[in-house]
């Protein structure tokens, strides 16, 4: 059954009672916990196989109570007796010792294939003679023993005495073709005469020669290996390369030249001189998408679509512009949002134009990056006489630097009367 609960609604949300769902009809059966209400956590143990565990304190009348584990020991002894006891057969073997009187008739059964021996100790001695009895077929007679004695004598005479003997007095022995190794002990290691030594396949034959000269002439091609990588390098004096004498640019340094596709030597100087007949070309790359580099990286020289070297104080796509209108406000207004982390927005130009009014108003526009501020004096024109106001058109070369990266630029007007139009152009650069 799956454990669940039934909701009681007697106090607000209600209490939960543990139940088990009966699998046939889906009925709930309340789960009961047997415990001591006066002790926290004193619940009875329930085994999934044996059920509730109970330790009785008071035994029923005439109940046997075990003291000191005696019942367990008695049970173990009874189990041993039961194991070692078997049912007796109908007939049992009997072992008799000494002289035993037996009355009645005793039947002696002779085992199959066994002769029955009868000892008669009261009868007189009986003589048995076989002189006239016929011998069995093939029986040995004294006449046949003569030839066997002759052959045994011959074998005895031809058998050498026990111990070592010369070859003429020894019996020949033939060793089987599959005979295992026979250990041989040499009385002397001195070998005289010619000895043929067969070298095993794939093995080196080691020979010790006592009178071999220390210096030997060598003919043919000899390959010399330097040895391990950590060994001291050889000292080599290179006098020629491909049959031509070498030249040095400095002591111990070989002068190296660059040879072109037609084997012409490429050479030149950095001073004013006639251009060499052969020179090394430096190529530029037309890159429509600007590369993104990090510290320590390099890139090829770039050029435009006409092959001209691309040189600018800032990269393509690093110029941004923003137009903002501030109408009748003295609150700091963002005219250029903060850029990404590590990017400085440096102002390259600013244009401030003021809408004419019925009355001329002089005021200031303060440009700030949050740290440094730049003040511009401006004034409105007159609408009655179509007189333009005093505008600002400033170009900064080099650009006006931002104090820190990822910082917005703001403009604050000192007067809330005029309407001001501001256009900014900025260069986005990193600190490097």
Short mmCIF file of C-alpha atoms in Angstrom, two decimals:
data_model
loop_
_atom_site.label_atom_id
_atom_site.label_comp_id
_atom_site.label_asym_id
_atom_site.label_seq_id
_atom_site.Cartn_x
_atom_site.Cartn_y
_atom_site.Cartn_z
CA UNK A 1 0.00 0.00 0.00
CA UNK A 2 1.16 3.52 -0.75
CA UNK A 3 1.53 5.90 2.18
CA UNK A 4 -0.72 9.05 2.08
CA UNK A 5 -2.78 11.17 4.48
CA UNK A 6 -6.33 12.44 5.08
CA UNK A 7 -6.83 16.16 5.65
CA UNK A 8 -8.69 17.23 8.80
CA UNK A 9 -10.21 20.70 8.79
CA UNK A 10 -10.92 21.25 12.49
CA UNK A 11 -8.41 24.09 13.06
CA UNK A 12 -7.69 26.31 10.09
CA UNK A 13 -5.64 24.40 7.50
CA UNK A 14 -6.20 21.15 9.44
CA UNK A 15 -3.92 18.40 10.75
CA UNK A 16 -2.45 15.60 8.63
CA UNK A 17 -2.90 11.96 9.68
CA UNK A 18 -0.63 9.30 8.13
CA UNK A 19 -2.68 6.67 6.23
CA UNK A 20 -2.06 3.78 3.89
CA UNK A 21 -4.16 3.43 0.71
CA UNK A 22 -5.73 -0.02 0.32
CA UNK A 23 -4.85 -1.27 -3.19
CA UNK A 24 -8.20 -2.98 -4.06
CA UNK A 25 -10.83 -0.36 -3.18
CA UNK A 26 -8.59 2.66 -2.61
CA UNK A 27 -9.68 2.99 1.01
CA UNK A 28 -7.54 4.82 3.56
CA UNK A 29 -6.32 3.00 6.65
CA UNK A 30 -4.84 5.02 9.46
CA UNK A 31 -1.20 4.28 10.36
CA UNK A 32 -0.71 3.70 14.08
CA UNK A 33 2.53 4.37 15.97
CA UNK A 34 3.12 2.57 19.28
CA UNK A 35 5.12 4.82 21.59
CA UNK A 36 5.63 5.98 25.17
CA UNK A 37 3.93 9.40 25.50
CA UNK A 38 6.20 10.37 28.41
CA UNK A 39 9.45 9.90 26.45
CA UNK A 40 10.45 11.79 23.29
CA UNK A 41 11.10 9.41 20.41
CA UNK A 42 10.25 6.26 22.45
CA UNK A 43 8.58 4.35 19.62
CA UNK A 44 8.35 0.57 19.26
CA UNK A 45 10.43 -1.15 16.57
CA UNK A 46 8.49 -2.90 13.77
CA UNK A 47 10.34 -5.43 11.58
CA UNK A 48 9.03 -5.78 7.98
CA UNK A 49 9.07 -9.61 8.36
CA UNK A 50 8.62 -10.40 12.07
CA UNK A 51 6.30 -7.47 12.90
CA UNK A 52 6.19 -5.65 16.23
CA UNK A 53 9.14 -6.29 18.55
CA UNK A 54 7.94 -6.87 22.16
CA UNK A 55 10.05 -7.56 25.26
CA UNK A 56 7.63 -8.99 27.89
CA UNK A 57 8.16 -7.91 31.50
CA UNK A 58 5.66 -10.30 33.17
CA UNK A 59 5.45 -13.94 32.03
CA UNK A 60 2.23 -16.01 32.02
CA UNK A 61 1.76 -18.66 34.75
CA UNK A 62 4.01 -21.76 34.33
CA UNK A 63 5.97 -20.04 31.52
CA UNK A 64 9.61 -21.08 31.24
CA UNK A 65 11.96 -18.22 31.74
CA UNK A 66 15.46 -18.38 30.35
CA UNK A 67 18.19 -17.39 32.76
CA UNK A 68 21.72 -16.74 31.53
CA UNK A 69 21.12 -18.18 28.04
CA UNK A 70 20.44 -21.82 29.21
CA UNK A 71 17.62 -22.44 26.73
CA UNK A 72 19.80 -21.46 23.82
CA UNK A 73 22.53 -23.87 24.94
CA UNK A 74 20.00 -26.71 25.42
CA UNK A 75 18.60 -26.11 21.94
CA UNK A 76 22.10 -26.26 20.44
CA UNK A 77 22.80 -29.62 22.17
CA UNK A 78 19.48 -31.09 20.96
CA UNK A 79 20.20 -30.00 17.40
CA UNK A 80 23.59 -31.76 17.59
CA UNK A 81 22.00 -35.01 18.88
CA UNK A 82 19.38 -34.89 16.14
CA UNK A 83 22.03 -34.43 13.48
CA UNK A 84 24.25 -37.28 14.73
CA UNK A 85 21.42 -39.82 15.33
CA UNK A 86 20.34 -42.11 12.47
CA UNK A 87 17.69 -44.87 12.34
CA UNK A 88 19.07 -48.30 13.23
CA UNK A 89 18.93 -50.98 10.50
CA UNK A 90 16.98 -54.25 10.99
CA UNK A 91 20.22 -56.26 11.25
CA UNK A 92 23.36 -54.98 12.91
CA UNK A 93 26.93 -56.30 12.77
CA UNK A 94 28.12 -57.89 16.04
CA UNK A 95 31.74 -58.03 17.18
CA UNK A 96 32.60 -60.85 19.65
CA UNK A 97 35.73 -61.01 21.74
CA UNK A 98 37.14 -64.07 23.50
CA UNK A 99 35.38 -67.43 23.53
CA UNK A 100 31.62 -67.28 23.11
CA UNK A 101 29.25 -70.21 23.33
CA UNK A 102 26.79 -70.41 20.43
CA UNK A 103 23.81 -72.76 20.56
CA UNK A 104 21.71 -73.89 17.70
CA UNK A 105 22.58 -74.31 14.04
CA UNK A 106 25.23 -72.08 12.47
CA UNK A 107 25.25 -71.78 8.69
CA UNK A 108 28.61 -70.86 7.06
CA UNK A 109 28.27 -69.21 3.65
CA UNK A 110 31.27 -69.40 1.37
CA UNK A 111 31.95 -66.11 -0.51
CA UNK A 112 31.89 -66.32 -4.28
CA UNK A 113 35.33 -67.08 -5.81
CA UNK A 114 36.96 -67.91 -2.49
CA UNK A 115 38.15 -71.36 -1.36
CA UNK A 116 36.78 -72.61 1.92
CA UNK A 117 39.60 -73.69 4.22
CA UNK A 118 38.85 -76.46 6.71
CA UNK A 119 41.30 -77.21 9.50
CA UNK A 120 41.05 -80.73 10.94
CA UNK A 121 43.08 -80.94 14.12
CA UNK A 122 41.81 -84.31 15.36
CA UNK A 123 42.50 -86.46 12.28
CA UNK A 124 45.82 -88.36 11.83
CA UNK A 125 48.50 -87.20 9.38
CA UNK A 126 47.67 -88.06 5.73
CA UNK A 127 50.44 -88.52 3.16
CA UNK A 128 49.84 -87.10 -0.33
CA UNK A 129 51.95 -88.26 -3.35
CA UNK A 130 51.75 -86.99 -6.94
CA UNK A 131 54.24 -89.38 -8.57
CA UNK A 132 51.59 -91.08 -10.59
CA UNK A 133 49.47 -87.99 -11.25
CA UNK A 134 49.58 -86.42 -14.75
CA UNK A 135 51.18 -82.92 -14.95
CA UNK A 136 49.21 -80.01 -16.35
CA UNK A 137 49.80 -78.96 -19.96
CA UNK A 138 52.98 -76.83 -20.29
CA UNK A 139 54.29 -77.66 -16.81
CA UNK A 140 58.00 -77.05 -16.29
CA UNK A 141 60.30 -80.08 -16.07
CA UNK A 142 63.96 -80.40 -15.14
CA UNK A 143 64.82 -81.07 -18.80
CA UNK A 144 63.69 -77.55 -19.88
CA UNK A 145 65.71 -75.82 -17.14
CA UNK A 146 69.11 -76.69 -18.71
CA UNK A 147 68.78 -74.33 -21.71
CA UNK A 148 67.59 -71.44 -19.47
CA UNK A 149 70.56 -71.89 -17.16
CA UNK A 150 72.94 -71.76 -20.18
CA UNK A 151 71.41 -68.48 -21.44
CA UNK A 152 71.53 -66.86 -17.98
CA UNK A 153 75.21 -67.75 -17.72
CA UNK A 154 75.93 -66.07 -21.07
CA UNK A 155 74.17 -62.88 -19.95
CA UNK A 156 76.07 -62.82 -16.67
CA UNK A 157 79.44 -63.23 -18.46
CA UNK A 158 78.71 -60.40 -20.94
CA UNK A 159 77.50 -57.92 -18.30
CA UNK A 160 80.34 -55.61 -17.17
CA UNK A 161 81.11 -55.14 -13.54
CA UNK A 162 79.38 -52.35 -11.64
CA UNK A 163 81.28 -49.04 -12.04
CA UNK A 164 83.21 -47.27 -14.81
CA UNK A 165 84.84 -49.38 -17.55
CA UNK A 166 86.53 -48.88 -20.89
CA UNK A 167 84.42 -48.72 -24.03
CA UNK A 168 85.37 -52.29 -25.07
CA UNK A 169 84.06 -53.66 -21.78
CA UNK A 170 80.82 -51.62 -21.75
CA UNK A 171 77.40 -52.38 -23.09
CA UNK A 172 76.27 -50.20 -26.00
CA UNK A 173 73.42 -47.78 -25.19
CA UNK A 174 71.09 -46.17 -27.74
CA UNK A 175 69.57 -42.80 -26.75
CA UNK A 176 66.00 -42.25 -27.84
CA UNK A 177 65.23 -39.49 -30.39
CA UNK A 178 63.00 -37.68 -27.87
CA UNK A 179 65.40 -38.07 -24.92
CA UNK A 180 65.36 -35.02 -22.58
CA UNK A 181 68.59 -33.12 -21.87
CA UNK A 182 71.22 -35.19 -20.13
CA UNK A 183 73.52 -33.26 -17.76
CA UNK A 184 77.20 -33.60 -18.62
CA UNK A 185 80.08 -32.79 -16.30
CA UNK A 186 83.44 -31.92 -17.88
CA UNK A 187 86.59 -32.89 -16.02
CA UNK A 188 88.56 -30.29 -18.01
CA UNK A 189 87.61 -27.12 -20.00
CA UNK A 190 90.68 -27.36 -22.27
CA UNK A 191 89.64 -28.02 -25.90
CA UNK A 192 92.17 -29.30 -28.43
CA UNK A 193 91.76 -29.57 -32.15
CA UNK A 194 89.32 -27.74 -34.41
CA UNK A 195 85.99 -26.63 -32.97
CA UNK A 196 83.11 -25.38 -35.15
CA UNK A 197 80.93 -22.76 -33.45
CA UNK A 198 77.45 -22.13 -34.89
CA UNK A 199 76.07 -18.64 -34.18
CA UNK A 200 72.33 -18.61 -33.23
CA UNK A 201 70.03 -16.59 -35.46
CA UNK A 202 69.56 -13.00 -34.21
CA UNK A 203 72.26 -13.26 -31.54
CA UNK A 204 75.71 -11.70 -31.39
CA UNK A 205 78.70 -13.99 -31.11
CA UNK A 206 81.09 -12.71 -28.45
CA UNK A 207 84.72 -13.67 -28.87
CA UNK A 208 87.60 -12.74 -26.56
CA UNK A 209 90.93 -12.35 -28.42
CA UNK A 210 93.96 -11.77 -26.23
CA UNK A 211 96.44 -10.67 -28.95
CA UNK A 212 94.14 -8.34 -30.93
CA UNK A 213 95.98 -5.04 -31.75
CA UNK A 214 94.67 -1.85 -30.12
CA UNK A 215 94.53 0.04 -33.46
CA UNK A 216 92.90 -1.50 -36.51
CA UNK A 217 92.68 -0.18 -40.07
CA UNK A 218 89.12 0.51 -41.30
CA UNK A 219 88.13 0.63 -44.97
CA UNK A 220 84.89 1.67 -46.61
CA UNK A 221 82.20 4.12 -45.39
CA UNK A 222 81.98 4.81 -41.67
CA UNK A 223 78.92 6.47 -40.09
CA UNK A 224 79.62 8.33 -36.84
CA UNK A 225 76.72 9.07 -34.47
CA UNK A 226 77.06 11.80 -31.89
CA UNK A 227 75.35 9.78 -29.17
CA UNK A 228 72.74 10.90 -26.65
CA UNK A 229 71.07 14.31 -26.94
CA UNK A 230 72.65 15.51 -23.67
CA UNK A 231 76.20 14.66 -24.73
CA UNK A 232 78.72 17.42 -25.40
CA UNK A 233 78.25 18.67 -29.02
CA UNK A 234 81.03 18.07 -31.49
CA UNK A 235 83.16 20.98 -32.58
CA UNK A 236 82.81 21.38 -36.34
CA UNK A 237 84.68 23.78 -38.59
CA UNK A 238 82.63 24.36 -41.75
CA UNK A 239 84.99 25.60 -44.43
CA UNK A 240 82.73 25.17 -47.46
CA UNK A 241 79.05 24.95 -48.37
CA UNK A 242 78.32 23.12 -51.64
CA UNK A 243 81.98 23.50 -52.62
CA UNK A 244 82.07 27.27 -51.98
CA UNK A 245 84.16 28.79 -49.20
CA UNK A 246 82.06 30.21 -46.37
CA UNK A 247 82.25 33.79 -45.12
CA UNK A 248 81.54 35.09 -41.63
CA UNK A 249 79.53 38.13 -40.56
CA UNK A 250 81.12 38.05 -37.10
CA UNK A 251 83.40 35.77 -35.12
CA UNK A 252 81.83 32.33 -35.05
CA UNK A 253 78.75 33.47 -37.09
CA UNK A 254 78.25 32.35 -40.68
CA UNK A 255 77.05 35.10 -43.01
CA UNK A 256 73.67 34.06 -44.37
CA UNK A 257 72.06 35.35 -47.53
CA UNK A 258 68.54 34.95 -48.93
CA UNK A 259 68.22 33.41 -52.37
CA UNK A 260 65.21 34.18 -54.54
CA UNK A 261 63.27 32.00 -56.94
CA UNK A 262 65.88 32.54 -59.68
CA UNK A 263 68.78 31.88 -57.26
CA UNK A 264 69.59 35.63 -57.14
CA UNK A 265 70.98 36.92 -53.84
CA UNK A 266 68.69 39.34 -52.02
CA UNK A 267 70.64 42.10 -50.33
CA UNK A 268 70.38 45.79 -49.43
CA UNK A 269 71.43 48.52 -47.02
CA UNK A 270 69.51 51.00 -44.85
CA UNK A 271 71.59 54.01 -45.93
CA UNK A 272 71.03 56.04 -49.09
CA UNK A 273 72.30 53.84 -51.90
CA UNK A 274 71.39 52.49 -55.27
CA UNK A 275 68.50 50.06 -55.08
CA UNK A 276 69.67 46.43 -55.25
CA UNK A 277 68.91 44.40 -58.31
CA UNK A 278 66.98 41.98 -56.15
CA UNK A 279 65.05 42.97 -53.02
CA UNK A 280 62.61 41.43 -50.55
CA UNK A 281 59.00 42.52 -51.16
CA UNK A 282 56.81 43.47 -48.19
CA UNK A 283 53.15 42.67 -48.86
CA UNK A 284 50.04 44.36 -47.47
CA UNK A 285 46.64 42.74 -46.99
CA UNK A 286 43.27 44.16 -48.04
CA UNK A 287 41.06 43.42 -45.04
CA UNK A 288 37.43 44.49 -45.26
CA UNK A 289 36.71 43.38 -41.68
CA UNK A 290 39.05 45.00 -39.15
CA UNK A 291 40.94 42.42 -37.05
CA UNK A 292 40.48 42.28 -33.29
CA UNK A 293 43.81 41.97 -31.49
CA UNK A 294 44.78 41.45 -27.89
CA UNK A 295 48.02 42.28 -26.10
CA UNK A 296 51.08 40.55 -27.59
CA UNK A 297 49.42 39.64 -30.93
CA UNK A 298 50.56 40.81 -34.39
CA UNK A 299 48.85 41.30 -37.74
CA UNK A 300 49.88 41.95 -41.35
CA UNK A 301 50.07 45.50 -42.67
CA UNK A 302 46.64 46.40 -44.06
CA UNK A 303 45.77 48.31 -47.22
CA UNK A 304 42.65 49.68 -48.86
CA UNK A 305 40.99 48.29 -51.96
CA UNK A 306 43.48 50.21 -54.14
CA UNK A 307 46.54 48.78 -52.41
CA UNK A 308 47.43 51.91 -50.44
CA UNK A 309 48.76 51.25 -46.94
CA UNK A 310 46.00 51.76 -44.38
CA UNK A 311 47.27 54.24 -41.76
CA UNK A 312 44.85 56.10 -39.50
CA UNK A 313 45.00 57.46 -35.94
CA UNK A 314 42.09 55.21 -35.10
CA UNK A 315 40.47 52.16 -36.52
CA UNK A 316 37.53 51.97 -38.84
CA UNK A 317 34.24 51.51 -36.96
CA UNK A 318 35.71 53.34 -33.96
CA UNK A 319 33.92 56.63 -34.75
CA UNK A 320 30.47 57.30 -33.24
CA UNK A 321 28.17 60.31 -33.41
CA UNK A 322 25.14 61.38 -31.38
CA UNK A 323 22.59 64.22 -31.68
CA UNK A 324 20.68 65.42 -28.59
CA UNK A 325 18.09 68.17 -27.95
CA UNK A 326 17.83 69.77 -24.50
CA UNK A 327 14.62 71.80 -24.14
CA UNK A 328 14.20 74.16 -21.16
CA UNK A 329 16.21 72.09 -18.67
CA UNK A 330 19.10 72.64 -16.29
CA UNK A 331 19.47 68.94 -15.49
CA UNK A 332 22.58 67.08 -16.68
CA UNK A 333 21.57 65.31 -19.91
CA UNK A 334 23.52 62.38 -21.44
CA UNK A 335 24.77 63.31 -24.90
CA UNK A 336 26.94 60.19 -25.40
CA UNK A 337 26.30 56.89 -23.59
CA UNK A 338 29.03 54.95 -21.80
CA UNK A 339 30.89 52.51 -24.05
CA UNK A 340 31.98 48.93 -23.36
CA UNK A 341 34.47 48.04 -20.64
CA UNK A 342 37.98 49.28 -21.45
CA UNK A 343 36.79 51.63 -24.26
CA UNK A 344 37.44 55.37 -24.03
CA UNK A 345 35.08 57.75 -25.90
CA UNK A 346 37.30 60.70 -26.87
CA UNK A 347 35.44 63.76 -28.30
CA UNK A 348 36.73 64.77 -31.73
CA UNK A 349 34.14 67.52 -32.41
CA UNK A 350 31.07 69.19 -30.83
CA UNK A 351 28.39 71.43 -32.34
CA UNK A 352 26.04 73.47 -30.06
CA UNK A 353 23.20 75.36 -31.75
CA UNK A 354 20.59 77.49 -29.88
CA UNK A 355 17.02 78.18 -30.99
CA UNK A 356 16.32 82.01 -31.23
CA UNK A 357 13.85 83.48 -28.73
CA UNK A 358 11.93 86.73 -28.26
CA UNK A 359 14.52 87.80 -25.70
CA UNK A 360 18.24 87.23 -25.96
CA UNK A 361 19.51 84.92 -23.20
CA UNK A 362 23.17 84.32 -22.51
CA UNK A 363 24.02 81.06 -20.73
CA UNK A 364 26.65 78.33 -20.48
CA UNK A 365 26.74 74.69 -21.63
CA UNK A 366 28.98 72.46 -19.48
CA UNK A 367 30.34 69.29 -21.13
CA UNK A 368 31.51 66.68 -18.56
CA UNK A 369 32.72 63.07 -18.43
CA UNK A 370 32.00 62.85 -14.72
CA UNK A 371 35.51 63.96 -13.76
CA UNK A 372 36.54 66.85 -16.01
CA UNK A 373 34.20 69.63 -17.22
CA UNK A 374 34.45 71.95 -20.25
CA UNK A 375 32.36 75.20 -20.31
CA UNK A 376 31.07 76.85 -23.51
CA UNK A 377 29.46 80.36 -23.50
CA UNK A 378 26.44 80.61 -25.82
CA UNK A 379 23.41 82.87 -26.30
CA UNK A 380 20.08 82.80 -28.08
CA UNK A 381 19.25 84.90 -31.11
CA UNK A 382 16.13 87.08 -31.60
CA UNK A 383 13.09 85.83 -33.42
CA UNK A 384 11.80 89.39 -33.91
CA UNK A 385 14.76 90.45 -36.01
CA UNK A 386 15.78 86.99 -37.27
CA UNK A 387 19.10 87.34 -35.56
CA UNK A 388 20.94 84.02 -35.04
CA UNK A 389 22.36 83.17 -31.65
CA UNK A 390 25.93 82.43 -30.66
CA UNK A 391 26.68 78.78 -31.54
CA UNK A 392 29.68 76.50 -30.88
CA UNK A 393 31.44 74.45 -33.57
CA UNK A 394 34.63 72.97 -32.08
CA UNK A 395 36.99 70.40 -33.60
CA UNK A 396 39.56 68.76 -31.32
CA UNK A 397 42.82 67.46 -32.81
CA UNK A 398 43.90 65.37 -30.99
CA UNK A 399 40.49 64.36 -29.64
CA UNK A 400 39.33 65.60 -26.24
CA UNK A 401 40.24 62.59 -24.04
CA UNK A 402 37.84 60.91 -21.66
CA UNK A 403 39.21 60.62 -18.13
CA UNK A 404 38.23 56.94 -17.73
CA UNK A 405 36.86 54.13 -19.86
CA UNK A 406 33.18 53.20 -20.10
CA UNK A 407 32.05 56.69 -19.00
CA UNK A 408 29.13 58.71 -20.41
CA UNK A 409 29.37 62.38 -21.48
CA UNK A 410 26.73 64.87 -20.25
CA UNK A 411 25.79 68.52 -20.97
CA UNK A 412 24.25 70.83 -18.34
CA UNK A 413 22.68 74.21 -19.30
CA UNK A 414 22.81 77.07 -16.82
CA UNK A 415 19.42 78.41 -18.00
CA UNK A 416 16.11 76.62 -18.36
CA UNK A 417 14.83 79.09 -20.98
CA UNK A 418 16.52 78.16 -24.27
CA UNK A 419 16.29 75.04 -26.44
CA UNK A 420 19.72 73.65 -27.34
CA UNK A 421 20.71 71.17 -30.08
CA UNK A 422 23.98 69.28 -29.51
CA UNK A 423 25.86 67.03 -31.96
CA UNK A 424 28.88 65.00 -30.80
CA UNK A 425 31.47 62.99 -32.77
CA UNK A 426 33.71 60.70 -30.69
CA UNK A 427 36.56 58.27 -31.32
CA UNK A 428 36.45 54.97 -29.44
CA UNK A 429 39.87 53.77 -28.36
CA UNK A 430 41.59 51.57 -25.80
CA UNK A 431 44.20 52.84 -23.39
CA UNK A 432 47.03 51.53 -25.59
#
